[in-house]
CSV table of C-alpha atoms in Angstrom, one decimal:
chain,number,residue,atom,x,y,z
H,1,MET,CA,74.0,76.8,178.2
H,2,SER,CA,76.3,78.1,180.7
H,3,ALA,CA,79.7,79.6,179.3
H,4,LEU,CA,81.3,76.2,180.0
H,5,SER,CA,82.1,73.4,177.8
H,6,ILE,CA,80.1,70.2,178.0
H,7,THR,CA,80.9,66.7,177.3
H,8,ARG,CA,78.1,64.2,177.3
H,9,LYS,CA,78.2,60.4,176.6
H,10,TRP,CA,75.1,58.5,175.6
H,11,ARG,CA,74.5,54.8,175.2
H,12,ARG,CA,71.9,53.4,172.9
H,13,LEU,CA,69.5,51.2,174.6
H,14,ASP,CA,67.6,49.6,171.8
H,15,GLU,CA,70.8,48.4,170.1
H,16,PRO,CA,74.6,48.5,170.7
H,17,GLY,CA,75.9,52.1,170.2
H,18,LEU,CA,77.6,55.0,171.8
H,19,GLU,CA,77.9,58.6,171.2
H,20,VAL,CA,80.5,61.3,172.7
H,21,LEU,CA,79.6,64.8,172.2
H,22,HIS,CA,81.5,67.9,173.1
H,23,MET,CA,79.8,71.3,173.0
H,24,GLN,CA,81.5,74.7,173.6
H,25,PRO,CA,80.6,78.2,173.1
H,26,ASP,CA,82.2,80.0,170.1
H,27,THR,CA,82.2,83.7,168.9
H,28,ASP,CA,79.0,83.1,166.9
H,29,GLY,CA,77.1,80.7,169.2
H,30,ILE,CA,77.7,77.0,170.0
H,31,LEU,CA,79.9,74.6,168.5
H,32,VAL,CA,79.1,70.9,168.9
H,33,LEU,CA,81.5,68.1,167.8
H,34,SER,CA,80.3,64.4,168.2
H,35,SER,CA,81.2,60.9,167.3
H,36,VAL,CA,78.7,58.1,167.0
H,37,VAL,CA,79.4,54.5,166.8
H,38,HIS,CA,76.2,52.4,166.1
H,39,ALA,CA,76.7,48.7,166.1
H,40,GLY,CA,73.3,47.6,165.5
H,41,ALA,CA,71.7,45.5,162.4
H,42,GLU,CA,72.7,48.7,160.2
H,43,ALA,CA,76.1,49.4,161.6
H,44,PHE,CA,77.7,52.6,161.1
H,45,GLY,CA,80.1,55.3,162.4
H,46,LEU,CA,79.2,59.0,162.3
H,47,SER,CA,81.1,62.2,163.2
H,48,TYR,CA,79.4,65.6,163.0
H,49,LEU,CA,80.2,69.1,163.5
H,50,TRP,CA,77.2,71.3,164.3
H,51,GLN,CA,77.3,75.2,164.3
H,52,LEU,CA,74.6,76.9,166.1
H,53,ASP,CA,73.9,80.6,166.5
H,54,ARG,CA,73.4,82.2,169.8
H,55,ASP,CA,69.6,81.3,169.6
H,56,TRP,CA,70.3,77.5,169.2
H,57,ARG,CA,69.3,77.6,165.6
H,58,THR,CA,71.4,75.6,163.1
H,59,HIS,CA,73.8,77.6,160.9
H,60,ARG,CA,75.5,74.6,159.7
H,61,LEU,CA,75.8,70.6,159.9
H,62,GLU,CA,78.4,68.7,158.6
H,63,LEU,CA,78.1,64.9,158.6
H,64,HIS,CA,80.7,62.3,158.0
H,65,LEU,CA,79.4,58.6,157.7
H,66,ALA,CA,80.9,55.5,157.4
H,67,SER,CA,78.4,52.9,156.2
H,68,PRO,CA,80.1,50.8,154.6
H,69,THR,CA,81.4,53.5,152.2
H,70,VAL,CA,82.3,57.1,153.4
H,71,GLU,CA,79.9,59.8,152.6
H,72,THR,CA,79.8,63.4,153.7
H,73,LEU,CA,76.6,65.6,154.0
H,74,LEU,CA,76.6,69.3,154.4
H,75,VAL,CA,73.4,71.1,155.3
H,76,GLU,CA,73.2,74.8,155.7
H,77,ARG,CA,70.6,77.5,156.8
H,78,GLY,CA,70.8,80.5,154.6
H,79,ASP,CA,68.6,83.5,154.1
H,80,ASP,CA,67.0,81.6,151.1
H,81,GLY,CA,66.2,78.5,153.1
H,82,TRP,CA,68.1,75.1,153.5
H,83,ARG,CA,71.1,74.0,151.2
H,84,VAL,CA,72.2,70.6,151.0
H,85,ASN,CA,75.7,70.1,149.7
H,86,GLY,CA,75.5,73.5,148.3
H,87,GLN,CA,72.3,73.0,146.4
H,88,PRO,CA,69.0,74.9,147.5
H,89,ARG,CA,66.3,72.6,148.8
H,90,PRO,CA,62.9,74.4,148.6
H,91,ASP,CA,61.3,71.0,149.4
H,92,LEU,CA,62.6,71.5,152.9
H,93,ALA,CA,61.4,75.2,153.2
H,94,GLU,CA,58.9,74.4,156.0
H,95,CYS,CA,61.5,72.9,158.3
H,96,ASP,CA,62.4,74.7,161.4
H,97,GLU,CA,65.3,72.7,162.6
H,98,ILE,CA,67.4,69.6,161.8
H,99,ASP,CA,66.5,66.2,163.5
H,100,LEU,CA,69.4,63.8,163.2
H,101,SER,CA,68.2,60.3,163.9
H,102,ALA,CA,71.1,59.0,165.7
H,103,THR,CA,71.4,61.4,168.5
H,104,PRO,CA,69.3,62.6,171.5
H,105,PHE,CA,71.1,66.0,171.0
H,106,CYS,CA,68.5,67.1,168.6
H,107,ASN,CA,65.8,67.1,171.2
H,108,THR,CA,67.8,69.9,172.9
H,109,LEU,CA,67.3,72.2,170.1
H,110,ALA,CA,63.5,71.8,170.0
H,111,MET,CA,63.2,72.2,173.8
H,112,ARG,CA,65.2,75.2,173.9
H,113,ARG,CA,63.6,76.9,170.7
H,114,LEU,CA,60.0,76.0,171.9
H,115,GLN,CA,60.4,76.9,175.4
H,116,GLY,CA,57.5,75.1,176.5
H,117,SER,CA,54.9,72.7,174.7
H,118,GLY,CA,54.5,73.0,171.2
H,119,GLU,CA,54.8,71.6,167.7
H,120,TRP,CA,57.3,72.1,164.8
H,121,THR,CA,58.5,70.5,161.5
H,122,THR,CA,62.1,69.1,161.3
H,123,LEU,CA,64.4,68.4,158.5
H,124,TYR,CA,64.8,64.7,159.5
H,125,VAL,CA,68.2,63.1,158.6
H,126,ASP,CA,67.6,59.3,158.5
H,127,LEU,CA,70.7,57.1,159.3
H,128,PRO,CA,72.4,55.6,157.7
H,129,SER,CA,70.6,56.2,154.5
H,130,LEU,CA,71.0,60.1,154.7
H,131,GLN,CA,67.5,60.6,153.4
H,132,LEU,CA,66.2,64.0,154.2
H,133,LEU,CA,62.4,64.3,154.7
H,134,PRO,CA,60.1,66.9,156.6
H,135,SER,CA,58.6,65.5,159.7
H,136,ARG,CA,56.3,67.0,162.1
H,137,GLN,CA,56.9,66.7,165.8
H,138,ARG,CA,55.3,67.6,169.2
H,139,TYR,CA,57.0,68.3,172.5
H,140,THR,CA,54.9,68.5,175.7
H,141,ALA,CA,56.6,69.8,178.9
H,142,LEU,CA,55.6,67.5,181.9
H,143,GLY,CA,57.5,69.2,184.5
H,144,LYS,CA,61.0,71.0,185.2
H,145,ASN,CA,63.1,68.4,183.6
H,146,ARG,CA,60.5,66.2,182.0
H,147,TRP,CA,59.2,66.3,178.4
H,148,ARG,CA,57.1,64.0,176.0
H,149,TYR,CA,58.1,63.7,172.7
H,150,THR,CA,55.5,62.6,170.0
H,151,ASP,CA,56.3,61.9,166.4
H,152,LEU,CA,53.5,63.4,164.1
H,153,GLY,CA,55.5,62.6,160.8
H,154,ILE,CA,58.1,60.0,159.7
H,155,ALA,CA,57.3,57.7,162.6
H,156,LYS,CA,53.8,58.8,163.4
H,157,GLY,CA,52.4,57.6,166.7
H,158,PHE,CA,55.9,57.0,168.4
H,159,GLU,CA,55.9,58.5,171.9
H,160,ALA,CA,58.7,58.6,174.5
H,161,ASP,CA,59.3,60.5,177.6
H,162,LEU,CA,62.6,62.4,178.1
H,163,ASN,CA,64.2,63.4,181.4
H,164,VAL,CA,66.7,66.3,180.8
H,165,ASP,CA,69.4,68.3,182.9
H,166,ASP,CA,69.2,72.1,183.5
H,167,ASP,CA,70.9,72.6,180.1
H,168,LEU,CA,68.2,70.7,178.4
H,169,LEU,CA,70.5,67.9,177.5
H,170,VAL,CA,68.9,64.6,177.5
H,171,VAL,CA,69.7,62.5,180.5
H,172,ASP,CA,67.6,59.5,179.5
H,173,TYR,CA,65.3,59.0,176.5
H,174,GLU,CA,62.7,56.3,177.1
H,175,GLY,CA,63.7,53.2,175.2
H,176,LEU,CA,66.6,54.7,173.3
H,177,PHE,CA,69.3,56.6,174.9
H,178,GLU,CA,70.7,57.0,178.4
H,179,THR,CA,73.7,59.3,179.7
H,180,LEU,CA,76.7,57.5,180.9
H,181,ASN,CA,78.2,60.5,182.4
H,182,GLY,CA,78.9,64.2,181.7
H,183,THR,CA,81.4,66.7,182.4
H,184,GLN,CA,81.6,70.5,182.4
H,185,THR,CA,84.8,72.6,182.2
């Protein structure tokens, strides 16, 4: 990512929904603040603050979910592994990174960290249930700005092609998301 701030708007394609994400560099890495409105069958509102280090690794993810009650979830990476709401979660030790089901932003983390085709295990956060599970994924580089995502875990067999921009932010995610427009400042 350049030293610029980026705003991205994604529209859901499978159900009514919208996300407005703002990303900016900070002293420790990258700060991402986003709001998601999912107006599908299981409607919810979500805001999240995602703190990444300079290597695009999650340091901290704070979620605020309204569906229909308000819930907060805090996921942190520490020297001793993942902590959820302050509690150690050794069952998530194999997870390389977080995959938040309601946003295509998670794909950027995978593509940046894998730096080419590869597999990894994510800490999958299902919304709106907030269930946390390890899930295996594969990313296949198809060209400069094209990737194929294959789920090998939670949604085993699901596959979709992704088109991304030069910052590896999703432009369109086959059948699920498309960018409305983006700005850099």
